[in-house]
Amino acid sequence: MGLGLVLVLVVATALSSTVGGTQKADTETDWNGALAAAYAGIEDYSSRVENDPSYVRYGNTASEFSSESPTLTMPTGSNANAAFNVTASAPWATVPGSDGKAKFRYEIDTSMYPATGVIRIRSTGLVGSQTRSVIADLRQDGFSDFVYFTDYETQDPLVTSGNDPYCENYWWNRPPQKTSGVPGYSGGSPTCGDIQFAGSDVIKGKVHTNDRLLLCSATFKGAVTTASTTNPLYGTASGCSSPNFQAGVPQRVGAITMPATNAQMKKETRNDLPSEVPDPGCLYTGPTVIQLNSNGTMTVWSPFTRKTQVAASSSGATTPAKCGTPGTSTGQLGSTGGATIPVLNLNLLYVQNIPSSTSDPNYPTSSLGTGTFTYNKFHCTGTGSDQAWYIGSTNSSSSATQRFPMANEVMPSSSTSSTPAYGCRNGDLYISGTLHGRMTTAAENFVYLTGDLSYADTQEDMLGVVGNNAIWVWNPMNSSDNALLGTNRTIYASLLSVAHTIQVQNYRSGSPRGTLKIVGSMAQKFRGPVGTGSAYGVATGYAKDYNYDERLTYSAPPKYLTPTSTTYGTTQIAGVPSAFDADGAPR
């Protein structure tokens, strides 16, 4: 009997161990499965917001995690999503292909989305009785991912060939490959200049072009990608040695498409769209000069500005104090000293052309005519390609506090009657100085970088500069081809020319100008030259020193423009204590 009891005890113990081991294995399987389900939740949300960029407005403000995002709303109807539920007994979203065994919920924090383009998500997975949570930062992939980006590697046809549309083609579809038989060109093809990276160029960061690169001994320290269909993927200029690819040879990837204009950025100055634009920026009209000050302020000269925030109805336009006060009195936007105001931290300003509609709230209060004119303290002193202007208290340019062209400057050769360099009615932005804060600036026409752009705090400050047309590195020359500014330029910013180019003004003139150092990112439709030279160095203009701002891998300037096809990348992810119990109750 004693032996029988021992045998029974042994069998019972063995059965208990087997059952316990099975339970432990099941628990571990569910524990790991819950983490996988949490990751599936992140993928689900990413997919939704990529397919519908406006999906970022959805979330559940009943979640403590979303408390800093009060404008979130729950999707309804066909958009209803169980993943946003945050209460006990409410359903969870099911992981596809899991037979209903794996589920997830997610909570959204968009408080920093307008400023940085980052959405924070806390996703919780459920399998069996196990729940696990992770927090991830999702950031829009965009133009600020690259220290250098182009759609076309040819020079802007607006500059080289009278805006000839034939030049708006990739290398394999344009001259010099097609040198004859081009419709409309009996004497051959139009001039579409391919620009090369020279031997003195050092590019520190990722590079992408939708076209084919032309290289001459340059050094690339980051990854290089291209949508080129050629083999090899890049060309080496005549008489040049091979480039130095320190992060591996170029790789072929898909094209990244640019929007047609930056007009959508103007929407960010609307005051009548609280759900889409909860914190409107500022709208300025006509030629506008901005001097950034290291104490967190900026001085703005914008003589034509009447209303700085607009609405669908002209009667809804307003002039909030944060944008500066329109008018010509001391301290106002149209005065000779401009208006000094705090920078638009985590926000955007947009400079528009002078409107032609008399019903527009920013239409001038008096007729400008068709020739030269004076409008309060703004004086237009030329016509056609020779348009020039200054802001001054008298009809003499000697009183000018701001003037373009500057004294003794010869009008740049790029100026034409249809695209004047310094148009009196254009939405041009002239900017320089030291930024303390995070802000994006945009212009309907040109942007001029009139001096160095720097940060008061290189760890916290961030500037976006977006021109619908060209961004010019201002480089004025006199009649003897002597530069009127000092050598070397430093620019801290994310630069984007949507429809044209980023280019040094008068890049072919004079003697070498030193080095153009850019810290940030550059994106442009057409390649813009900054100088001329060979494998042996620079002959005119600047040598390139392009450096990627590594902070742009997880952040972006506020309200910055993104590609037409938006994807989101996970920049940071970490496991955190589970946010919910298995019954759905918040912890």
Coordinates of C-alpha atoms in Angstrom, one line a residue:
M1 CA 0.0 0.0 0.0
G2 CA 2.9 2.3 0.8
L3 CA 4.4 1.6 -2.6
G4 CA 1.0 2.3 -4.3
L5 CA 0.7 5.6 -2.5
V6 CA 4.1 6.6 -3.5
L7 CA 3.3 5.7 -7.2
V8 CA 0.1 7.8 -7.0
L9 CA 2.0 10.7 -5.6
V10 CA 4.6 10.5 -8.3
V11 CA 2.0 10.4 -11.0
A12 CA 0.1 13.3 -9.5
T13 CA 3.3 15.3 -9.2
A14 CA 4.2 14.6 -12.8
L15 CA 0.8 15.6 -14.0
S16 CA 1.0 18.8 -12.0
S17 CA 4.3 19.6 -13.4
T18 CA 3.1 19.0 -17.0
V19 CA 0.0 21.1 -16.5
G20 CA 2.1 23.9 -14.8
G21 CA 4.6 23.8 -17.6
T22 CA 1.9 24.0 -20.2
Q23 CA 0.3 26.9 -18.4
K24 CA 3.7 28.7 -18.1
A25 CA 4.4 28.1 -21.8
D26 CA 0.9 29.4 -22.7
T27 CA 1.5 32.5 -20.6
E28 CA 4.9 33.1 -22.2
T29 CA 3.3 32.7 -25.7
D30 CA 0.5 35.1 -24.8
W31 CA 3.1 37.5 -23.3
N32 CA 5.1 37.6 -26.5
G33 CA 2.0 37.6 -28.6
A34 CA 0.7 40.7 -26.8
L35 CA 3.8 42.6 -27.7
A36 CA 3.5 41.6 -31.3
A37 CA -0.1 42.8 -31.2
A38 CA 1.0 46.1 -29.8
Y39 CA 3.4 46.5 -32.8
A40 CA 0.5 45.6 -35.1
G41 CA -1.4 48.5 -33.6
I42 CA 1.3 50.9 -34.6
E43 CA 1.4 49.5 -38.1
D44 CA -2.4 49.8 -38.3
Y45 CA -2.4 53.5 -37.3
S46 CA 0.6 54.3 -39.6
S47 CA -1.2 52.7 -42.5
R48 CA -4.4 54.7 -41.9
V49 CA -2.6 58.1 -41.5
E50 CA -0.5 57.4 -44.6
N51 CA -3.6 56.7 -46.7
D52 CA -5.5 59.6 -45.3
P53 CA -3.3 62.4 -43.9
S54 CA -6.3 64.0 -42.3
Y55 CA -6.6 60.9 -40.1
V56 CA -4.3 62.7 -37.7
R57 CA -7.3 64.5 -36.3
Y58 CA -8.8 61.3 -34.8
G59 CA -8.3 60.1 -31.3
N60 CA -10.0 59.7 -28.0
T61 CA -9.6 62.6 -25.6
A62 CA -11.0 60.4 -22.8
S63 CA -7.5 58.9 -22.6
E64 CA -5.1 60.5 -20.2
F65 CA -2.4 59.9 -22.8
S66 CA -4.3 62.2 -25.2
S67 CA -5.0 65.0 -22.7
E68 CA -2.6 67.4 -24.4
S69 CA -4.4 67.0 -27.7
P70 CA -7.9 68.5 -27.0
T71 CA -8.9 68.9 -30.7
L72 CA -8.9 65.1 -31.4
T73 CA -12.3 63.6 -32.3
M74 CA -13.6 60.1 -32.5
P75 CA -14.2 58.8 -36.1
T76 CA -17.8 57.8 -36.8
G77 CA -19.7 55.9 -39.4
S78 CA -17.6 54.0 -41.9
N79 CA -14.5 55.4 -40.2
A80 CA -15.3 54.1 -36.8
N81 CA -12.3 52.4 -35.2
A82 CA -12.5 50.2 -32.1
A83 CA -8.8 50.7 -31.5
F84 CA -9.6 54.1 -30.0
N85 CA -11.7 52.7 -27.2
V86 CA -10.3 53.2 -23.7
T87 CA -13.0 51.8 -21.4
A88 CA -13.6 48.4 -19.8
S89 CA -15.8 45.9 -21.8
A90 CA -15.5 48.1 -24.9
P91 CA -14.3 46.1 -28.0
W92 CA -10.7 46.0 -29.1
A93 CA -9.4 46.0 -32.7
T94 CA -8.4 42.6 -34.0
V95 CA -5.1 41.8 -35.6
P96 CA -5.8 40.5 -39.1
G97 CA -5.0 36.8 -39.5
S98 CA -5.0 36.0 -35.8
D99 CA -8.5 34.3 -35.7
G100 CA -9.6 37.0 -33.2
K101 CA -7.0 35.9 -30.6
A102 CA -4.7 38.9 -30.9
K103 CA -6.1 42.4 -30.4
F104 CA -4.9 46.0 -29.9
R105 CA -5.8 49.5 -28.8
Y106 CA -4.0 52.7 -29.3
E107 CA -4.0 56.2 -27.9
I108 CA -2.7 59.3 -29.8
D109 CA -0.8 62.4 -28.7
T110 CA -0.6 65.0 -31.5
S111 CA 0.4 67.9 -29.3
M112 CA 3.8 68.3 -31.0
Y113 CA 2.6 67.4 -34.5
P114 CA 2.2 71.0 -35.8
A115 CA 5.6 71.9 -34.5
T116 CA 7.7 68.8 -35.4
G117 CA 5.6 66.6 -37.6
V118 CA 5.7 63.9 -34.9
I119 CA 2.7 61.8 -33.7
R120 CA 3.2 59.9 -30.5
I121 CA 1.2 56.7 -30.1
R122 CA 0.8 54.3 -27.2
S123 CA -0.3 50.9 -28.5
T124 CA -1.5 48.1 -26.2
G125 CA -1.7 44.5 -27.4
L126 CA -3.9 41.8 -25.9
V127 CA -3.5 38.0 -26.2
G128 CA -5.3 35.8 -23.7
S129 CA -5.0 37.5 -20.3
Q130 CA -1.8 39.2 -21.2
T131 CA -1.5 42.9 -22.2
R132 CA 1.6 44.8 -23.2
S133 CA 2.1 48.5 -24.2
V134 CA 4.7 50.3 -26.3
I135 CA 5.1 54.0 -27.1
A136 CA 6.4 55.1 -30.5
D137 CA 7.1 58.4 -32.2
L138 CA 5.9 58.4 -35.8
R139 CA 7.4 61.1 -38.1
Q140 CA 6.4 62.0 -41.7
D141 CA 9.1 61.0 -44.1
G142 CA 9.9 64.2 -46.1
F143 CA 12.3 66.5 -47.8
S144 CA 14.1 67.3 -44.5
D145 CA 15.4 63.7 -44.5
F146 CA 18.1 64.6 -46.9
V147 CA 20.9 67.1 -46.8
Y148 CA 20.5 67.3 -50.5
F149 CA 17.4 66.5 -52.7
T150 CA 16.5 67.3 -56.3
D151 CA 13.8 66.3 -58.6
Y152 CA 15.9 67.3 -61.7
E153 CA 19.6 67.7 -61.8
T154 CA 19.5 70.1 -64.7
Q155 CA 19.7 73.8 -64.0
D156 CA 16.4 75.7 -63.7
P157 CA 15.2 76.4 -67.2
L158 CA 13.8 79.7 -66.0
V159 CA 17.4 80.8 -65.6
T160 CA 19.1 79.1 -68.5
S161 CA 16.6 78.7 -71.4
G162 CA 13.7 81.1 -71.0
N163 CA 11.6 78.6 -69.0
D164 CA 11.7 76.1 -71.8
P165 CA 9.5 73.1 -70.8
Y166 CA 11.7 70.7 -72.7
C167 CA 14.3 71.0 -69.9
E168 CA 11.8 69.7 -67.4
N169 CA 12.8 66.1 -68.2
Y170 CA 15.1 63.6 -66.6
W171 CA 18.6 63.0 -68.0
W172 CA 17.6 60.1 -70.1
N173 CA 14.9 62.2 -71.8
R174 CA 16.7 65.4 -72.4
P175 CA 19.9 66.9 -74.0
P176 CA 22.6 66.1 -74.5
Q177 CA 21.2 62.6 -75.2
K178 CA 18.7 64.0 -77.7
T179 CA 20.7 66.5 -79.7
S180 CA 18.6 66.4 -82.8
G181 CA 15.1 65.7 -83.9
V182 CA 13.5 67.5 -81.0
P183 CA 10.2 69.0 -82.1
G184 CA 10.4 72.7 -82.4
Y185 CA 14.2 72.9 -82.4
S186 CA 15.4 72.8 -86.0
G187 CA 18.9 73.8 -84.9
G188 CA 19.2 71.2 -82.2
S189 CA 17.9 71.0 -78.6
P190 CA 17.5 73.8 -76.1
T191 CA 20.2 74.4 -73.5
C192 CA 19.6 72.4 -70.4
G193 CA 22.7 72.5 -68.3
D194 CA 23.6 69.5 -66.1
I195 CA 25.4 70.6 -63.0
Q196 CA 28.2 68.6 -61.4
F197 CA 29.5 68.1 -57.9
A198 CA 33.1 69.3 -58.0
G199 CA 36.2 67.9 -56.3
S200 CA 36.1 70.4 -53.5
D201 CA 32.6 69.4 -52.5
V202 CA 32.0 67.5 -49.3
I203 CA 28.4 66.3 -48.7
K204 CA 27.7 65.2 -45.1
G205 CA 24.4 63.5 -45.0
K206 CA 21.9 61.5 -47.1
V207 CA 21.5 62.5 -50.8
H208 CA 18.6 61.7 -53.1
T209 CA 17.7 62.7 -56.6
N210 CA 14.9 61.6 -58.9
D211 CA 17.4 62.2 -61.8
R212 CA 21.0 61.1 -62.6
L213 CA 23.9 62.7 -60.7
L214 CA 26.9 64.1 -62.6
L215 CA 30.0 63.9 -60.4
C216 CA 33.6 65.1 -60.5
S217 CA 35.7 63.7 -57.6
A218 CA 33.3 64.8 -54.9
T219 CA 33.0 63.2 -51.5
F220 CA 29.7 61.8 -50.2
K221 CA 29.8 60.8 -46.5
G222 CA 26.1 59.7 -46.3
A223 CA 24.0 57.3 -48.3
V224 CA 23.2 58.3 -51.9
T225 CA 19.9 57.2 -53.6
T226 CA 18.5 57.9 -57.0
A227 CA 15.5 57.1 -59.2
S228 CA 17.7 57.0 -62.2
T229 CA 17.0 54.3 -64.8
T230 CA 20.5 54.5 -66.2
N231 CA 23.4 52.1 -65.8
P232 CA 25.6 53.2 -64.1
L233 CA 23.3 55.2 -61.9
Y234 CA 25.5 58.3 -62.0
G235 CA 27.8 60.0 -64.5
T236 CA 31.4 61.1 -64.1
A237 CA 32.3 64.4 -65.8
S238 CA 35.0 64.5 -68.4
G239 CA 38.5 64.7 -67.0
C240 CA 37.4 63.9 -63.5
S241 CA 38.3 61.1 -61.2
S242 CA 35.7 58.8 -59.5
P243 CA 33.7 60.2 -56.6
N244 CA 34.3 59.0 -53.1
F245 CA 31.2 57.2 -51.7
Q246 CA 32.0 56.6 -48.0
A247 CA 28.6 55.0 -47.2
G248 CA 28.4 52.8 -50.2
V249 CA 27.7 53.2 -53.9
P250 CA 24.4 54.9 -54.9
Q251 CA 21.3 52.7 -54.7
R252 CA 18.2 52.9 -57.0
V253 CA 14.9 53.7 -55.2
G254 CA 11.5 55.0 -56.2
A255 CA 10.9 58.7 -57.0
I256 CA 9.9 61.1 -54.3
T257 CA 7.3 63.5 -55.8
M258 CA 7.1 67.2 -54.9
P259 CA 3.9 69.2 -54.6
A260 CA 3.2 71.7 -57.4
T261 CA 3.2 74.7 -55.1
N262 CA 3.6 75.8 -51.5
A263 CA 0.1 77.4 -51.5
Q264 CA -1.2 74.9 -48.9
M265 CA 1.1 76.6 -46.4
K266 CA -0.9 79.8 -46.7
K267 CA -3.9 77.9 -45.3
E268 CA -2.0 77.9 -42.0
T269 CA -2.8 81.7 -41.7
R270 CA -6.5 81.1 -41.8
N271 CA -8.4 82.0 -38.5
D272 CA -11.7 80.3 -39.5
L273 CA -10.6 76.7 -39.5
P274 CA -10.1 75.8 -35.8
S275 CA -10.2 72.1 -36.3
E276 CA -7.6 72.1 -39.1
V277 CA -5.6 75.2 -38.0
P278 CA -5.9 75.5 -34.3
D279 CA -3.0 78.0 -34.0
P280 CA -2.9 80.2 -37.1
G281 CA 0.4 81.7 -38.2
C282 CA 0.9 85.1 -39.9
L283 CA 0.4 86.4 -43.4
Y284 CA 2.4 89.2 -44.9
T285 CA 1.9 90.9 -48.2
G286 CA 4.4 92.1 -50.8
P287 CA 8.1 92.5 -50.4
T288 CA 8.9 91.6 -46.8
V289 CA 12.2 91.8 -44.9
I290 CA 12.8 89.8 -41.7
Q291 CA 15.8 90.3 -39.4
L292 CA 16.0 87.5 -36.9
N293 CA 17.3 88.6 -33.5
S294 CA 19.1 86.3 -31.1
N295 CA 16.9 87.3 -28.1
G296 CA 13.9 85.4 -29.6
T297 CA 12.4 88.4 -31.5
M298 CA 12.4 89.3 -35.2
T299 CA 12.1 92.7 -36.9
V300 CA 9.6 92.7 -39.8
W301 CA 9.3 95.3 -42.6
S302 CA 6.1 94.6 -44.7
P303 CA 4.7 97.9 -46.0
F304 CA 1.8 96.4 -48.0
T305 CA 0.4 94.2 -45.2
R306 CA -3.0 95.2 -44.0
K307 CA -4.4 91.9 -42.5
T308 CA -2.2 89.2 -41.0
Q309 CA -4.7 86.5 -40.6
V310 CA -7.5 85.8 -43.2
A311 CA -10.7 83.9 -43.5
A312 CA -13.0 82.7 -46.3
S313 CA -14.8 86.0 -46.0
S314 CA -12.8 89.2 -46.3
S315 CA -14.7 90.5 -43.3
G316 CA -13.2 87.8 -41.2
A317 CA -9.6 89.0 -41.7
T318 CA -7.8 90.1 -38.5
T319 CA -4.6 91.7 -37.2
P320 CA -3.5 89.8 -34.1
A321 CA -0.8 91.5 -32.1
K322 CA 1.6 88.5 -32.4
C323 CA 2.0 89.3 -36.1
G324 CA 2.8 93.0 -35.7
T325 CA 0.6 96.0 -36.3
P326 CA 0.1 97.2 -39.9
G327 CA 0.7 100.9 -40.5
T328 CA 3.5 103.4 -40.8
S329 CA 3.8 104.7 -37.3
T330 CA 6.9 103.9 -35.3
G331 CA 7.1 100.2 -34.5
Q332 CA 4.6 99.2 -37.2
L333 CA 5.1 96.9 -40.2
G334 CA 5.2 99.7 -42.7
S335 CA 7.5 102.0 -40.8
T336 CA 11.1 102.7 -41.7
G337 CA 12.2 100.7 -38.6
G338 CA 9.8 97.9 -39.0
A339 CA 8.0 96.0 -36.2
T340 CA 9.9 94.0 -33.6
I341 CA 7.8 91.1 -32.4
P342 CA 8.5 87.6 -30.8
V343 CA 9.3 84.9 -33.4
L344 CA 6.3 82.7 -34.2
N345 CA 7.6 79.9 -32.1
L346 CA 6.2 76.5 -33.3
N347 CA 4.4 78.2 -36.1
L348 CA 4.7 79.6 -39.7
L349 CA 4.6 82.8 -41.6
Y350 CA 3.8 83.2 -45.3
V351 CA 4.6 86.1 -47.6
Q352 CA 2.1 86.5 -50.5
N353 CA 2.1 88.5 -53.7
I354 CA 0.2 91.8 -53.6
P355 CA -3.4 90.7 -54.5
S356 CA -5.0 91.9 -57.7
S357 CA -8.6 91.5 -56.4
T358 CA -10.1 94.7 -55.0
S359 CA -12.1 92.6 -52.6
D360 CA -9.0 91.1 -51.0
P361 CA -8.4 92.4 -47.5
N362 CA -4.8 93.0 -48.4
Y363 CA -5.5 94.9 -51.6
P364 CA -3.6 98.3 -51.4
T365 CA -5.5 101.3 -50.2
S366 CA -4.3 103.3 -53.2
S367 CA -3.6 102.5 -56.8
L368 CA 0.0 101.4 -57.6
G369 CA -0.3 102.1 -61.3
T370 CA 1.8 100.3 -63.9
G371 CA 5.2 102.1 -63.5
T372 CA 7.1 103.5 -60.6
F373 CA 5.1 104.5 -57.5
T374 CA 5.2 105.4 -53.9
Y375 CA 3.0 103.7 -51.4
N376 CA 3.4 105.2 -47.9
K377 CA 7.1 104.7 -47.1
F378 CA 7.7 102.1 -49.9
H379 CA 9.2 103.5 -53.1
C380 CA 9.3 101.6 -56.4
T381 CA 12.0 103.2 -58.5
G382 CA 12.2 101.0 -61.6
T383 CA 10.2 99.0 -64.1
G384 CA 10.5 95.7 -66.0
S385 CA 13.7 93.8 -65.3
D386 CA 15.1 97.0 -63.6
Q387 CA 12.5 97.1 -60.8
A388 CA 14.0 98.3 -57.6
W389 CA 12.6 99.5 -54.3
Y390 CA 13.4 100.9 -50.9
I391 CA 11.7 101.7 -47.6
G392 CA 12.5 105.3 -46.6
S393 CA 11.1 108.4 -45.1
T394 CA 11.7 110.6 -48.2
N395 CA 11.7 110.3 -52.0
S396 CA 15.5 109.9 -51.9
S397 CA 17.1 106.4 -51.5
S398 CA 19.6 108.0 -49.1
S399 CA 16.8 107.7 -46.5
A400 CA 16.5 103.9 -47.1
T401 CA 16.5 101.5 -44.2
Q402 CA 15.9 98.6 -46.5
R403 CA 16.7 98.6 -50.2
F404 CA 17.1 96.1 -53.1
P405 CA 19.2 96.3 -55.1
M406 CA 21.7 97.7 -52.5
A407 CA 23.8 100.7 -53.2
N408 CA 26.2 100.2 -56.1
E409 CA 24.7 96.8 -56.9
V410 CA 24.3 95.9 -60.6
M411 CA 21.0 94.2 -61.4
P412 CA 21.7 90.4 -61.6
S413 CA 21.6 88.8 -65.1
S414 CA 18.8 86.5 -63.9
S415 CA 16.4 89.5 -63.7
T416 CA 13.9 89.7 -66.6
S417 CA 10.8 91.8 -67.2
S418 CA 8.5 88.8 -66.4
T419 CA 10.6 87.6 -63.4
P420 CA 12.3 90.7 -62.0
A421 CA 14.9 90.0 -59.4
Y422 CA 13.4 92.6 -57.0
G423 CA 9.8 92.9 -58.0
C424 CA 7.9 95.8 -56.3
R425 CA 4.6 93.8 -56.2
N426 CA 6.0 90.3 -55.5
G427 CA 5.7 88.1 -52.4
D428 CA 9.4 88.0 -51.9
L429 CA 11.0 87.3 -48.5
Y430 CA 14.4 88.7 -47.5
I431 CA 15.7 87.0 -44.4
S432 CA 18.9 86.9 -42.3
G433 CA 20.0 86.8 -38.7
T434 CA 20.0 84.5 -35.6
L435 CA 16.9 82.6 -34.7
H436 CA 15.9 81.7 -31.2
G437 CA 12.9 79.4 -31.4
R438 CA 11.4 77.1 -34.0
M439 CA 9.7 78.7 -37.0
T440 CA 9.0 78.1 -40.7
T441 CA 9.0 80.9 -43.2
A442 CA 7.5 80.6 -46.7
A443 CA 7.0 82.9 -49.7
E444 CA 4.8 82.8 -52.8
N445 CA 7.7 84.0 -55.0
F446 CA 11.4 84.3 -54.2
V447 CA 13.3 83.9 -50.9
Y448 CA 16.5 85.8 -50.5
L449 CA 19.0 84.7 -47.9
T450 CA 20.6 88.1 -47.4
G451 CA 23.1 87.2 -44.8
D452 CA 24.1 84.3 -42.5
L453 CA 21.3 82.4 -40.8
S454 CA 22.2 80.9 -37.5
Y455 CA 20.7 79.5 -34.3
A456 CA 21.1 81.0 -30.8
D457 CA 20.8 77.4 -29.5
T458 CA 21.9 74.7 -32.0
Q459 CA 20.2 72.0 -29.9
E460 CA 16.7 73.6 -29.6
D461 CA 16.2 76.1 -32.5
M462 CA 15.1 75.1 -35.9
L463 CA 14.2 77.1 -39.1
G464 CA 12.3 76.1 -42.2
V465 CA 12.6 78.2 -45.4
V466 CA 10.2 77.4 -48.3
G467 CA 10.1 79.3 -51.5
N468 CA 7.5 78.6 -54.1
N469 CA 10.0 79.9 -56.6
A470 CA 13.8 80.2 -56.2
I471 CA 15.7 80.5 -53.0
W472 CA 18.6 82.9 -53.7
V473 CA 21.8 83.1 -51.7
W474 CA 22.1 86.8 -52.1
N475 CA 25.5 87.6 -53.7
P476 CA 25.4 91.2 -55.0
M477 CA 28.0 92.5 -57.4
N478 CA 29.1 95.9 -58.6
S479 CA 29.8 97.0 -62.2
S480 CA 33.4 95.7 -61.9
D481 CA 32.2 92.2 -60.9
N482 CA 33.4 92.7 -57.4
A483 CA 31.4 91.3 -54.6
L484 CA 29.7 93.7 -52.2
L485 CA 29.5 91.3 -49.3
G486 CA 32.2 89.4 -47.4
T487 CA 33.4 85.9 -48.2
N488 CA 32.0 82.6 -46.8
R489 CA 28.3 82.1 -45.9
T490 CA 26.8 79.9 -43.2
I491 CA 23.1 78.9 -43.3
Y492 CA 21.4 76.9 -40.6
A493 CA 18.0 75.9 -42.0
S494 CA 15.9 73.4 -43.9
L495 CA 15.6 74.9 -47.4
L496 CA 12.9 73.9 -49.9
S497 CA 12.3 75.4 -53.4
V498 CA 9.1 73.8 -54.6
A499 CA 8.9 74.9 -58.2
H500 CA 12.4 76.1 -59.0
T501 CA 15.9 76.1 -57.4
I502 CA 18.2 77.0 -54.6
Q503 CA 21.0 79.0 -56.2
V504 CA 23.8 81.5 -55.5
Q505 CA 23.0 84.8 -57.2
N506 CA 25.7 85.8 -59.7
Y507 CA 27.5 82.5 -59.2
R508 CA 29.5 83.0 -62.4
S509 CA 30.8 86.4 -61.5
G510 CA 33.9 87.7 -59.8
S511 CA 36.5 85.6 -57.9
P512 CA 36.0 82.6 -55.5
R513 CA 33.7 83.6 -52.6
G514 CA 34.9 81.0 -50.1
T515 CA 32.7 78.3 -48.7
L516 CA 28.9 78.0 -48.5
K517 CA 28.2 76.0 -45.3
I518 CA 24.7 74.7 -44.9
V519 CA 23.6 72.9 -41.8
G520 CA 20.2 71.4 -42.2
S521 CA 18.6 70.1 -45.4
M522 CA 18.1 71.2 -49.0
A523 CA 15.4 70.2 -51.5
Q524 CA 14.7 71.7 -54.8
K525 CA 12.9 70.9 -58.1
F526 CA 15.9 71.9 -60.2
R527 CA 19.6 71.8 -59.3
G528 CA 20.9 75.2 -58.5
P529 CA 24.6 76.1 -59.0
V530 CA 26.6 77.8 -56.3
G531 CA 29.8 78.4 -58.3
T532 CA 32.0 77.2 -61.1
G533 CA 35.1 75.1 -61.0
S534 CA 36.7 71.8 -61.7
A535 CA 38.4 68.9 -59.9
Y536 CA 41.1 71.4 -58.8
G537 CA 38.8 73.8 -57.0
V538 CA 36.4 76.7 -57.3
A539 CA 36.8 79.4 -60.0
T540 CA 33.8 81.6 -59.1
G541 CA 31.1 81.4 -56.4
Y542 CA 31.4 79.1 -53.5
A543 CA 32.7 75.6 -52.6
K544 CA 30.0 73.4 -50.9
D545 CA 30.1 72.3 -47.3
Y546 CA 26.7 70.7 -46.8
N547 CA 26.0 69.2 -43.4
Y548 CA 22.9 67.3 -42.3
D549 CA 21.2 68.4 -39.1
E550 CA 20.8 65.0 -37.4
R551 CA 17.9 66.3 -35.3
L552 CA 15.8 66.2 -38.6
T553 CA 15.8 62.4 -38.4
Y554 CA 13.2 62.7 -35.6
S555 CA 11.8 66.2 -35.9
A556 CA 11.1 68.8 -38.6
P557 CA 10.5 72.6 -38.7
P558 CA 6.9 73.5 -37.7
K559 CA 4.2 73.0 -40.4
Y560 CA 6.9 72.1 -43.0
L561 CA 5.9 71.1 -46.5
T562 CA 5.8 67.3 -47.2
P563 CA 5.9 65.2 -50.4
T564 CA 2.7 64.5 -52.2
S565 CA 2.9 60.8 -51.2
T566 CA 3.3 60.7 -47.4
T567 CA 4.8 57.8 -45.4
Y568 CA 5.6 57.6 -41.7
G569 CA 8.7 56.2 -40.1
T570 CA 9.1 55.1 -36.5
T571 CA 11.9 57.3 -35.1
Q572 CA 11.7 56.0 -31.5
I573 CA 10.0 53.1 -29.8
A574 CA 10.1 51.8 -26.2
G575 CA 8.2 49.3 -24.0
V576 CA 6.2 50.8 -21.2
P577 CA 4.0 49.5 -18.4
S578 CA 0.7 48.2 -19.8
A579 CA -2.0 50.8 -20.2
F580 CA -4.9 48.4 -19.9
D581 CA -6.0 45.3 -18.1
A582 CA -7.3 42.4 -20.2
D583 CA -10.9 43.5 -19.6
G584 CA -10.1 46.9 -21.2
A585 CA -10.0 48.8 -17.9
P586 CA -7.3 51.5 -17.9
R587 CA -4.6 51.0 -15.4

